[in-house]
């Protein structure tokens, strides 16, 4: 028996048309644009490592990478912790240990320019700017750091959108959950069935890895998504 086309469209089955597809990932787009600019300044590799606000305390994620070659080392990069320093720091790859020499050195990288920026409280996101040159000029380092630091507010908004990828309707529904709206009240406000309302809540919970509606609300608020 062939599949009912209305079932394939999700919310359409419940009397509400599906929302438009999400726009392209703004963080990935910014990452690729930054990588292109930095290549001309002596940095062939770029990665962004950030804390995972929804994971175990101290857990980190590699949010974006500039090449497939670096992607193969993403899990290691999330675990690697560079020596603690200032906002901008130049390090030889060897400063990250023998595994860094094997992994990053194996790709030809010799130096790392680390740019740390506050993301959530004291937790910092890290831009890893990787160079195959052992002799970078101070001018190159300063210009590269400014490429990141000069546009941090836009980076932060792109990151929040990537971590909290809720649709406009899902945001509205979570605000309603925060207000304690239920059943017939939700139907009156949104003009949809209670089942559809619950489906939006479930979609938001899945995207935010939340156990319940209250946790979804908290996590969306944490990332500025409400």
Short mmCIF file of N, CA, C and O in Angstrom, two decimals, residues 45-116:
data_model
loop_
_atom_site.label_atom_id
_atom_site.label_comp_id
_atom_site.label_asym_id
_atom_site.label_seq_id
_atom_site.Cartn_x
_atom_site.Cartn_y
_atom_site.Cartn_z
N UNK A 45 44.45 26.44 7.90
CA UNK A 45 43.43 25.67 8.60
C UNK A 45 42.71 26.51 9.64
O UNK A 45 43.28 27.43 10.22
N UNK A 46 41.43 26.18 9.88
CA UNK A 46 40.63 26.94 10.83
C UNK A 46 39.62 26.01 11.49
O UNK A 46 38.99 25.18 10.83
N UNK A 47 39.46 26.14 12.80
CA UNK A 47 38.46 25.37 13.53
C UNK A 47 37.90 26.23 14.65
O UNK A 47 38.57 27.14 15.15
N UNK A 48 36.66 25.95 15.02
CA UNK A 48 36.04 26.64 16.14
C UNK A 48 35.63 25.59 17.16
O UNK A 48 34.83 24.69 16.88
N UNK A 49 36.20 25.67 18.36
CA UNK A 49 35.93 24.73 19.44
C UNK A 49 35.18 25.48 20.53
O UNK A 49 35.60 26.55 20.95
N UNK A 50 34.06 24.91 20.98
CA UNK A 50 33.23 25.61 21.95
C UNK A 50 32.75 24.66 23.05
O UNK A 50 32.73 23.44 22.87
N UNK A 51 32.36 25.22 24.20
CA UNK A 51 31.75 24.38 25.24
C UNK A 51 30.39 23.90 24.76
O UNK A 51 29.73 24.55 23.96
N UNK A 52 29.98 22.74 25.25
CA UNK A 52 28.65 22.20 24.95
C UNK A 52 27.72 22.57 26.10
O UNK A 52 27.80 21.97 27.16
N UNK A 53 26.84 23.56 25.92
CA UNK A 53 26.00 24.01 27.04
C UNK A 53 24.98 22.97 27.48
O UNK A 53 24.41 23.06 28.56
N UNK A 54 24.74 21.96 26.62
CA UNK A 54 23.73 20.96 26.95
C UNK A 54 24.36 19.62 27.33
O UNK A 54 23.65 18.64 27.54
N UNK A 55 25.68 19.55 27.41
CA UNK A 55 26.36 18.29 27.69
C UNK A 55 26.91 18.24 29.11
O UNK A 55 26.57 19.06 29.97
N UNK A 56 27.79 17.28 29.34
CA UNK A 56 28.44 17.14 30.63
C UNK A 56 29.34 18.36 30.86
O UNK A 56 29.93 18.90 29.93
N UNK A 57 29.42 18.80 32.10
CA UNK A 57 30.26 19.97 32.44
C UNK A 57 31.67 19.77 31.92
O UNK A 57 32.28 18.72 32.13
N UNK A 58 32.19 20.77 31.20
CA UNK A 58 33.53 20.69 30.66
C UNK A 58 33.62 20.06 29.28
O UNK A 58 34.68 20.10 28.65
N UNK A 59 32.51 19.50 28.81
CA UNK A 59 32.54 18.86 27.48
C UNK A 59 32.59 19.93 26.40
O UNK A 59 31.97 20.98 26.50
N UNK A 60 33.35 19.64 25.35
CA UNK A 60 33.53 20.59 24.26
C UNK A 60 33.14 19.96 22.93
O UNK A 60 33.13 18.75 22.78
N UNK A 61 32.81 20.82 21.98
CA UNK A 61 32.44 20.38 20.63
C UNK A 61 33.24 21.18 19.62
O UNK A 61 33.56 22.35 19.84
N UNK A 62 33.56 20.55 18.50
CA UNK A 62 34.12 21.28 17.36
C UNK A 62 32.93 21.67 16.49
O UNK A 62 32.28 20.83 15.89
N UNK A 63 32.63 22.97 16.45
CA UNK A 63 31.43 23.44 15.78
C UNK A 63 31.61 23.54 14.27
O UNK A 63 30.69 23.30 13.51
N UNK A 64 32.78 23.92 13.83
CA UNK A 64 33.00 24.11 12.39
C UNK A 64 34.47 23.95 12.06
O UNK A 64 35.34 24.25 12.88
N UNK A 65 34.72 23.46 10.87
CA UNK A 65 36.09 23.23 10.41
C UNK A 65 36.23 23.71 8.97
O UNK A 65 35.25 23.74 8.22
N UNK A 66 37.45 24.04 8.59
CA UNK A 66 37.65 24.60 7.25
C UNK A 66 37.96 23.57 6.19
O UNK A 66 38.02 23.90 5.02
N UNK A 67 38.19 22.30 6.59
CA UNK A 67 38.55 21.31 5.58
C UNK A 67 38.18 19.91 6.03
O UNK A 67 38.05 19.63 7.23
N UNK A 68 38.02 19.02 5.07
CA UNK A 68 37.71 17.62 5.37
C UNK A 68 38.88 16.95 6.09
O UNK A 68 38.68 16.06 6.91
N UNK A 69 40.10 17.38 5.78
CA UNK A 69 41.28 16.79 6.44
C UNK A 69 41.24 17.05 7.94
O UNK A 69 41.54 16.17 8.75
N UNK A 70 40.85 18.25 8.34
CA UNK A 70 40.72 18.56 9.77
C UNK A 70 39.53 17.84 10.39
O UNK A 70 39.56 17.47 11.56
N UNK A 71 38.49 17.62 9.61
CA UNK A 71 37.30 16.95 10.12
C UNK A 71 37.63 15.59 10.69
O UNK A 71 37.03 15.14 11.67
N UNK A 72 38.61 14.91 10.11
CA UNK A 72 39.00 13.58 10.59
C UNK A 72 39.56 13.63 12.01
O UNK A 72 39.62 12.60 12.69
N UNK A 73 39.94 14.82 12.48
CA UNK A 73 40.54 14.96 13.81
C UNK A 73 39.63 15.75 14.76
O UNK A 73 40.08 16.19 15.82
N UNK A 74 38.35 15.91 14.40
CA UNK A 74 37.43 16.74 15.17
C UNK A 74 37.26 16.23 16.61
O UNK A 74 37.26 17.02 17.56
N UNK A 75 37.11 14.92 16.78
CA UNK A 75 36.90 14.39 18.13
C UNK A 75 38.11 14.65 19.02
O UNK A 75 37.96 14.99 20.20
N UNK A 76 39.30 14.49 18.45
CA UNK A 76 40.49 14.76 19.25
C UNK A 76 40.57 16.24 19.60
O UNK A 76 40.90 16.60 20.74
N UNK A 77 40.27 17.12 18.65
CA UNK A 77 40.34 18.56 18.90
C UNK A 77 39.38 18.97 20.02
O UNK A 77 39.68 19.87 20.81
N UNK A 78 38.22 18.31 20.09
CA UNK A 78 37.26 18.63 21.15
C UNK A 78 37.82 18.25 22.52
O UNK A 78 37.51 18.90 23.53
N UNK A 79 38.65 17.21 22.57
CA UNK A 79 39.23 16.76 23.84
C UNK A 79 40.51 17.52 24.20
O UNK A 79 40.85 17.64 25.38
N UNK A 80 41.22 18.00 23.20
CA UNK A 80 42.50 18.67 23.44
C UNK A 80 42.28 20.00 24.16
O UNK A 80 41.38 20.76 23.81
N UNK A 81 43.10 20.26 25.16
CA UNK A 81 42.98 21.51 25.90
C UNK A 81 44.31 22.25 25.81
O UNK A 81 45.30 21.86 26.44
N UNK A 82 44.36 23.33 25.03
CA UNK A 82 45.62 24.09 24.91
C UNK A 82 46.03 24.69 26.25
O UNK A 82 45.18 24.92 27.12
N UNK A 83 47.30 24.97 26.44
CA UNK A 83 47.76 25.64 27.67
C UNK A 83 46.99 26.93 27.89
O UNK A 83 46.72 27.67 26.94
N UNK A 84 46.62 27.18 29.12
CA UNK A 84 45.81 28.35 29.41
C UNK A 84 46.62 29.63 29.24
O UNK A 84 47.74 29.72 29.72
N UNK A 85 46.06 30.59 28.52
CA UNK A 85 46.76 31.84 28.29
C UNK A 85 45.79 32.99 28.15
O UNK A 85 44.70 32.97 28.71
N UNK A 86 46.17 33.98 27.38
CA UNK A 86 45.34 35.16 27.21
C UNK A 86 44.33 35.01 26.09
O UNK A 86 44.08 33.91 25.59
N UNK A 87 43.75 36.13 25.70
CA UNK A 87 42.74 36.12 24.64
C UNK A 87 43.32 35.68 23.32
O UNK A 87 42.70 34.93 22.56
N UNK A 88 44.54 36.15 23.02
CA UNK A 88 45.22 35.78 21.78
C UNK A 88 46.58 35.20 22.14
O UNK A 88 47.33 35.81 22.90
N UNK A 89 46.88 34.04 21.58
CA UNK A 89 48.13 33.38 21.94
C UNK A 89 48.66 32.59 20.75
O UNK A 89 47.91 31.88 20.07
N UNK A 90 49.96 32.70 20.51
CA UNK A 90 50.61 31.90 19.47
C UNK A 90 51.32 30.72 20.13
O UNK A 90 52.07 30.88 21.09
N UNK A 91 51.08 29.52 19.58
CA UNK A 91 51.67 28.31 20.15
C UNK A 91 52.24 27.45 19.03
O UNK A 91 51.63 27.33 17.96
N UNK A 92 53.37 26.80 19.28
CA UNK A 92 53.80 25.75 18.35
C UNK A 92 52.85 24.56 18.53
O UNK A 92 52.35 24.32 19.62
N UNK A 93 52.60 23.84 17.47
CA UNK A 93 51.72 22.69 17.55
C UNK A 93 52.19 21.73 18.63
O UNK A 93 51.37 21.10 19.34
N UNK A 94 53.48 21.63 18.83
CA UNK A 94 54.05 20.71 19.83
C UNK A 94 53.59 21.05 21.24
O UNK A 94 53.62 20.19 22.13
N UNK A 95 53.14 22.29 21.48
CA UNK A 95 52.70 22.69 22.82
C UNK A 95 51.43 21.95 23.24
O UNK A 95 51.09 21.90 24.42
N UNK A 96 50.73 21.36 22.27
CA UNK A 96 49.52 20.60 22.56
C UNK A 96 49.80 19.12 22.80
O UNK A 96 48.89 18.34 23.02
N UNK A 97 51.08 18.75 22.72
CA UNK A 97 51.44 17.37 23.02
C UNK A 97 51.80 16.54 21.81
O UNK A 97 51.69 16.99 20.65
N UNK A 98 52.23 15.31 22.08
CA UNK A 98 52.69 14.41 21.01
C UNK A 98 51.59 14.07 20.02
O UNK A 98 51.84 13.95 18.82
N UNK A 99 50.37 13.92 20.53
CA UNK A 99 49.29 13.57 19.61
C UNK A 99 49.00 14.71 18.65
O UNK A 99 48.66 14.50 17.49
N UNK A 100 49.15 15.95 19.11
CA UNK A 100 48.97 17.10 18.24
C UNK A 100 50.01 17.10 17.13
O UNK A 100 49.71 17.41 15.97
N UNK A 101 51.25 16.75 17.49
CA UNK A 101 52.32 16.69 16.48
C UNK A 101 51.98 15.63 15.44
O UNK A 101 52.15 15.84 14.24
N UNK A 102 51.45 14.50 15.92
CA UNK A 102 51.10 13.42 14.99
C UNK A 102 49.92 13.81 14.10
O UNK A 102 49.96 13.59 12.88
N UNK A 103 48.91 14.40 14.70
CA UNK A 103 47.70 14.71 13.95
C UNK A 103 47.83 15.99 13.12
O UNK A 103 47.68 15.98 11.90
N UNK A 104 48.10 17.10 13.79
CA UNK A 104 48.18 18.38 13.08
C UNK A 104 49.49 18.50 12.32
O UNK A 104 49.51 18.99 11.18
N UNK A 105 50.59 18.06 12.94
CA UNK A 105 51.87 18.07 12.24
C UNK A 105 51.83 17.18 11.02
O UNK A 105 52.45 17.48 9.99
N UNK A 106 51.06 16.08 11.11
CA UNK A 106 50.93 15.20 9.96
C UNK A 106 50.23 15.85 8.79
O UNK A 106 50.38 15.42 7.64
N UNK A 107 49.46 16.90 9.05
CA UNK A 107 48.80 17.66 7.98
C UNK A 107 49.66 18.84 7.53
O UNK A 107 49.24 19.61 6.66
N UNK A 108 50.85 18.97 8.13
CA UNK A 108 51.78 20.04 7.73
C UNK A 108 51.70 21.29 8.59
O UNK A 108 52.45 22.25 8.37
N UNK A 109 50.82 21.31 9.60
CA UNK A 109 50.69 22.50 10.44
C UNK A 109 51.82 22.56 11.46
O UNK A 109 52.17 21.56 12.10
N UNK A 110 52.36 23.77 11.65
CA UNK A 110 53.45 23.96 12.59
C UNK A 110 53.11 24.92 13.72
O UNK A 110 53.66 24.80 14.83
N UNK A 111 52.23 25.88 13.46
CA UNK A 111 51.89 26.86 14.48
C UNK A 111 50.38 27.02 14.61
O UNK A 111 49.63 26.82 13.65
N UNK A 112 49.97 27.41 15.82
CA UNK A 112 48.57 27.64 16.12
C UNK A 112 48.41 29.03 16.72
O UNK A 112 49.10 29.38 17.67
N UNK A 113 47.53 29.82 16.13
CA UNK A 113 47.14 31.09 16.73
C UNK A 113 45.77 30.85 17.37
O UNK A 113 44.79 30.56 16.69
N UNK A 114 45.72 30.95 18.69
CA UNK A 114 44.51 30.67 19.44
C UNK A 114 43.85 31.98 19.84
O UNK A 114 44.48 32.84 20.45
N UNK A 115 42.58 32.12 19.49
CA UNK A 115 41.81 33.31 19.87
C UNK A 115 40.65 32.85 20.73
O UNK A 115 39.77 32.12 20.27
N UNK A 116 40.66 33.26 22.01
CA UNK A 116 39.61 32.85 22.96
C UNK A 116 38.63 34.01 23.16
O UNK A 116 39.03 35.14 23.37
#
